[in-house]
Amino acid sequence: MTEPDLDALFTAASAVRGQAHAPYSGFRVGAALRDEAGRIHAGCNVENAAYPVGTCAEAGAIAAMIAAGGRQIRAILVLADSPAPVTPCGACRQRIREFAGPDTPILSGDSSGLRARYTLDQLLPASFGPEHFVHGS
């Protein structure tokens, strides 16, 4: 991934992170992804008083991609301030898996820059995906 590509992901994730609805935890997260056409889609976390019905930033970015006609994640950045690099939760790793390959970069950053770089296979090894379904008669 080239530096301009990374800069564009940071810009989008940072902008949307500012819109996060996190009144309970105060933990604002922004995510931005690049699709197969090179377009960037972003999402932020949206908390709810009934905690299980909140939405992760990654899920919002994926929904924005699908709504715009994208179908493949080429790279995704998760942006949050934390002592340790923030990676997608287990459910979001599976959501990403639906639209990404094993070598897809999953990047973790904060307001100071890139903190860590992973592949989907590193974060979700031996995963279950669409190819496990047998189609036909």
PDB file of C-alpha atoms in Angstrom:
ATOM      1  CA  MET A   1       0.000   0.000   0.000  1.00  0.00           C
ATOM      2  CA  THR A   2       1.455   3.325  -1.032  1.00  0.00           C
ATOM      3  CA  GLU A   3       1.727   6.296   1.295  1.00  0.00           C
ATOM      4  CA  PRO A   4      -1.004   8.339  -0.494  1.00  0.00           C
ATOM      5  CA  ASP A   5      -3.383   5.378  -0.112  1.00  0.00           C
ATOM      6  CA  LEU A   6      -2.630   5.181   3.606  1.00  0.00           C
ATOM      7  CA  ASP A   7      -3.022   8.945   3.972  1.00  0.00           C
ATOM      8  CA  ALA A   8      -6.467   8.804   2.332  1.00  0.00           C
ATOM      9  CA  LEU A   9      -7.578   6.044   4.717  1.00  0.00           C
ATOM     10  CA  PHE A  10      -6.316   8.041   7.719  1.00  0.00           C
ATOM     11  CA  THR A  11      -8.088  11.188   6.528  1.00  0.00           C
ATOM     12  CA  ALA A  12     -11.407   9.383   6.079  1.00  0.00           C
ATOM     13  CA  ALA A  13     -11.188   7.404   9.333  1.00  0.00           C
ATOM     14  CA  SER A  14     -10.200  10.477  11.327  1.00  0.00           C
ATOM     15  CA  ALA A  15     -13.059  12.561   9.925  1.00  0.00           C
ATOM     16  CA  VAL A  16     -15.706   9.946  10.629  1.00  0.00           C
ATOM     17  CA  ARG A  17     -14.254   9.114  14.050  1.00  0.00           C
ATOM     18  CA  GLY A  18     -15.179  12.639  15.076  1.00  0.00           C
ATOM     19  CA  GLN A  19     -18.820  11.743  14.400  1.00  0.00           C
ATOM     20  CA  ALA A  20     -18.802   8.617  16.587  1.00  0.00           C
ATOM     21  CA  HIS A  21     -21.636   8.278  19.093  1.00  0.00           C
ATOM     22  CA  ALA A  22     -19.834   6.994  22.195  1.00  0.00           C
ATOM     23  CA  PRO A  23     -21.556   8.588  25.216  1.00  0.00           C
ATOM     24  CA  TYR A  24     -21.150   5.499  27.434  1.00  0.00           C
ATOM     25  CA  SER A  25     -17.576   4.384  26.872  1.00  0.00           C
ATOM     26  CA  GLY A  26     -16.085   7.559  25.405  1.00  0.00           C
ATOM     27  CA  PHE A  27     -14.131   5.211  23.107  1.00  0.00           C
ATOM     28  CA  ARG A  28     -14.446   6.721  19.627  1.00  0.00           C
ATOM     29  CA  VAL A  29     -13.498   4.539  16.670  1.00  0.00           C
ATOM     30  CA  GLY A  30     -13.302   5.368  12.988  1.00  0.00           C
ATOM     31  CA  ALA A  31     -12.749   2.870  10.195  1.00  0.00           C
ATOM     32  CA  ALA A  32     -12.044   3.425   6.525  1.00  0.00           C
ATOM     33  CA  LEU A  33     -11.647   0.868   3.785  1.00  0.00           C
ATOM     34  CA  ARG A  34     -10.684   0.887   0.142  1.00  0.00           C
ATOM     35  CA  ASP A  35     -12.810  -1.191  -2.220  1.00  0.00           C
ATOM     36  CA  GLU A  36     -11.958  -2.921  -5.496  1.00  0.00           C
ATOM     37  CA  ALA A  37     -12.630   0.274  -7.477  1.00  0.00           C
ATOM     38  CA  GLY A  38     -10.295   2.317  -5.258  1.00  0.00           C
ATOM     39  CA  ARG A  39     -13.138   4.133  -3.503  1.00  0.00           C
ATOM     40  CA  ILE A  40     -12.932   4.836   0.213  1.00  0.00           C
ATOM     41  CA  HIS A  41     -15.830   4.097   2.562  1.00  0.00           C
ATOM     42  CA  ALA A  42     -15.893   5.028   6.224  1.00  0.00           C
ATOM     43  CA  GLY A  43     -17.855   4.253   9.366  1.00  0.00           C
ATOM     44  CA  CYS A  44     -17.796   5.096  13.058  1.00  0.00           C
ATOM     45  CA  ASN A  45     -18.961   3.300  16.167  1.00  0.00           C
ATOM     46  CA  VAL A  46     -22.498   4.011  17.327  1.00  0.00           C
ATOM     47  CA  GLU A  47     -23.149   3.008  20.926  1.00  0.00           C
ATOM     48  CA  ASN A  48     -26.579   2.321  22.361  1.00  0.00           C
ATOM     49  CA  ALA A  49     -27.763   2.266  25.973  1.00  0.00           C
ATOM     50  CA  ALA A  50     -28.588  -1.401  25.336  1.00  0.00           C
ATOM     51  CA  TYR A  51     -24.936  -2.294  24.668  1.00  0.00           C
ATOM     52  CA  PRO A  52     -25.398  -5.328  22.397  1.00  0.00           C
ATOM     53  CA  VAL A  53     -27.238  -3.307  19.759  1.00  0.00           C
ATOM     54  CA  GLY A  54     -24.433  -0.832  19.122  1.00  0.00           C
ATOM     55  CA  THR A  55     -22.556  -0.818  15.819  1.00  0.00           C
ATOM     56  CA  CYS A  56     -18.814  -1.103  15.283  1.00  0.00           C
ATOM     57  CA  ALA A  57     -16.987   1.321  13.001  1.00  0.00           C
ATOM     58  CA  GLU A  58     -15.865  -1.514  10.726  1.00  0.00           C
ATOM     59  CA  ALA A  59     -19.460  -2.694  10.258  1.00  0.00           C
ATOM     60  CA  GLY A  60     -20.463   0.852   9.303  1.00  0.00           C
ATOM     61  CA  ALA A  61     -17.659   1.116   6.743  1.00  0.00           C
ATOM     62  CA  ILE A  62     -18.604  -2.250   5.229  1.00  0.00           C
ATOM     63  CA  ALA A  63     -22.272  -1.238   5.036  1.00  0.00           C
ATOM     64  CA  ALA A  64     -21.266   2.008   3.288  1.00  0.00           C
ATOM     65  CA  MET A  65     -19.182   0.021   0.792  1.00  0.00           C
ATOM     66  CA  ILE A  66     -22.046  -2.349  -0.001  1.00  0.00           C
ATOM     67  CA  ALA A  67     -24.518   0.551  -0.314  1.00  0.00           C
ATOM     68  CA  ALA A  68     -22.159   2.198  -2.831  1.00  0.00           C
ATOM     69  CA  GLY A  69     -21.861  -0.980  -4.913  1.00  0.00           C
ATOM     70  CA  GLY A  70     -18.471  -2.183  -3.678  1.00  0.00           C
ATOM     71  CA  ARG A  71     -17.975  -5.882  -3.013  1.00  0.00           C
ATOM     72  CA  GLN A  72     -14.295  -6.369  -2.088  1.00  0.00           C
ATOM     73  CA  ILE A  73     -12.182  -4.882   0.678  1.00  0.00           C
ATOM     74  CA  ARG A  74      -8.638  -4.175  -0.525  1.00  0.00           C
ATOM     75  CA  ALA A  75      -7.466  -2.650   2.794  1.00  0.00           C
ATOM     76  CA  ILE A  76      -9.048  -1.432   6.010  1.00  0.00           C
ATOM     77  CA  LEU A  77      -7.816   0.929   8.721  1.00  0.00           C
ATOM     78  CA  VAL A  78      -9.166   1.001  12.288  1.00  0.00           C
ATOM     79  CA  LEU A  79      -8.426   4.279  14.061  1.00  0.00           C
ATOM     80  CA  ALA A  80      -8.721   4.683  17.845  1.00  0.00           C
ATOM     81  CA  ASP A  81      -6.634   6.038  20.705  1.00  0.00           C
ATOM     82  CA  SER A  82      -5.571   3.257  23.057  1.00  0.00           C
ATOM     83  CA  PRO A  83      -2.385   2.128  24.827  1.00  0.00           C
ATOM     84  CA  ALA A  84      -2.306  -0.929  22.528  1.00  0.00           C
ATOM     85  CA  PRO A  85      -3.119  -1.042  18.811  1.00  0.00           C
ATOM     86  CA  VAL A  86      -6.857  -1.545  18.251  1.00  0.00           C
ATOM     87  CA  THR A  87      -7.874  -4.402  15.985  1.00  0.00           C
ATOM     88  CA  PRO A  88     -11.352  -5.393  14.822  1.00  0.00           C
ATOM     89  CA  CYS A  89     -13.432  -7.397  17.304  1.00  0.00           C
ATOM     90  CA  GLY A  90     -14.154 -11.039  16.507  1.00  0.00           C
ATOM     91  CA  ALA A  91     -17.508 -10.293  14.889  1.00  0.00           C
ATOM     92  CA  CYS A  92     -15.961  -7.605  12.680  1.00  0.00           C
ATOM     93  CA  ARG A  93     -13.119  -9.905  11.684  1.00  0.00           C
ATOM     94  CA  GLN A  94     -15.772 -12.275  10.361  1.00  0.00           C
ATOM     95  CA  ARG A  95     -17.597  -9.382   8.650  1.00  0.00           C
ATOM     96  CA  ILE A  96     -14.341  -8.361   6.960  1.00  0.00           C
ATOM     97  CA  ARG A  97     -13.751 -12.005   5.977  1.00  0.00           C
ATOM     98  CA  GLU A  98     -16.963 -11.975   3.926  1.00  0.00           C
ATOM     99  CA  PHE A  99     -15.470  -9.356   1.592  1.00  0.00           C
ATOM    100  CA  ALA A 100     -11.690  -9.793   1.872  1.00  0.00           C
ATOM    101  CA  GLY A 101      -8.988 -12.322   1.120  1.00  0.00           C
ATOM    102  CA  PRO A 102      -6.441 -13.784   3.538  1.00  0.00           C
ATOM    103  CA  ASP A 103      -3.721 -11.277   2.523  1.00  0.00           C
ATOM    104  CA  THR A 104      -5.923  -8.183   2.872  1.00  0.00           C
ATOM    105  CA  PRO A 105      -4.143  -5.560   4.986  1.00  0.00           C
ATOM    106  CA  ILE A 106      -5.831  -4.666   8.262  1.00  0.00           C
ATOM    107  CA  LEU A 107      -4.186  -1.581   9.675  1.00  0.00           C
ATOM    108  CA  SER A 108      -4.359  -0.171  13.186  1.00  0.00           C
ATOM    109  CA  GLY A 109      -3.686   3.476  13.863  1.00  0.00           C
ATOM    110  CA  ASP A 110      -4.223   6.318  16.282  1.00  0.00           C
ATOM    111  CA  SER A 111      -3.870  10.083  16.183  1.00  0.00           C
ATOM    112  CA  SER A 112      -0.078   9.727  15.987  1.00  0.00           C
ATOM    113  CA  GLY A 113      -0.113   7.446  12.909  1.00  0.00           C
ATOM    114  CA  LEU A 114       0.112   3.795  11.968  1.00  0.00           C
ATOM    115  CA  ARG A 115       0.565   1.495  15.001  1.00  0.00           C
ATOM    116  CA  ALA A 116       0.381  -2.008  13.518  1.00  0.00           C
ATOM    117  CA  ARG A 117      -0.185  -3.865  10.272  1.00  0.00           C
ATOM    118  CA  TYR A 118      -1.764  -7.308   9.991  1.00  0.00           C
ATOM    119  CA  THR A 119      -3.323  -9.490   7.340  1.00  0.00           C
ATOM    120  CA  LEU A 120      -6.779 -10.947   7.686  1.00  0.00           C
ATOM    121  CA  ASP A 121      -5.228 -14.414   7.912  1.00  0.00           C
ATOM    122  CA  GLN A 122      -3.135 -13.319  10.904  1.00  0.00           C
ATOM    123  CA  LEU A 123      -6.203 -12.027  12.749  1.00  0.00           C
ATOM    124  CA  LEU A 124      -8.619 -14.772  11.676  1.00  0.00           C
ATOM    125  CA  PRO A 125      -6.665 -17.923  10.768  1.00  0.00           C
ATOM    126  CA  ALA A 126      -8.399 -20.993   9.334  1.00  0.00           C
ATOM    127  CA  SER A 127     -11.549 -18.922   8.877  1.00  0.00           C
ATOM    128  CA  PHE A 128     -14.953 -19.900   7.544  1.00  0.00           C
ATOM    129  CA  GLY A 129     -16.077 -18.081   4.410  1.00  0.00           C
ATOM    130  CA  PRO A 130     -18.272 -18.109   1.328  1.00  0.00           C
ATOM    131  CA  GLU A 131     -16.182 -20.768  -0.417  1.00  0.00           C
ATOM    132  CA  HIS A 132     -17.248 -23.325   2.186  1.00  0.00           C
ATOM    133  CA  PHE A 133     -20.748 -23.458   0.736  1.00  0.00           C
ATOM    134  CA  VAL A 134     -21.443 -26.028  -1.957  1.00  0.00           C
ATOM    135  CA  HIS A 135     -23.615 -24.559  -4.697  1.00  0.00           C
ATOM    136  CA  GLY A 136     -25.563 -26.417  -7.313  1.00  0.00           C
ATOM    137  CA  SER A 137     -27.776 -29.490  -7.283  1.00  0.00           C
TER     138      SER A 137
END
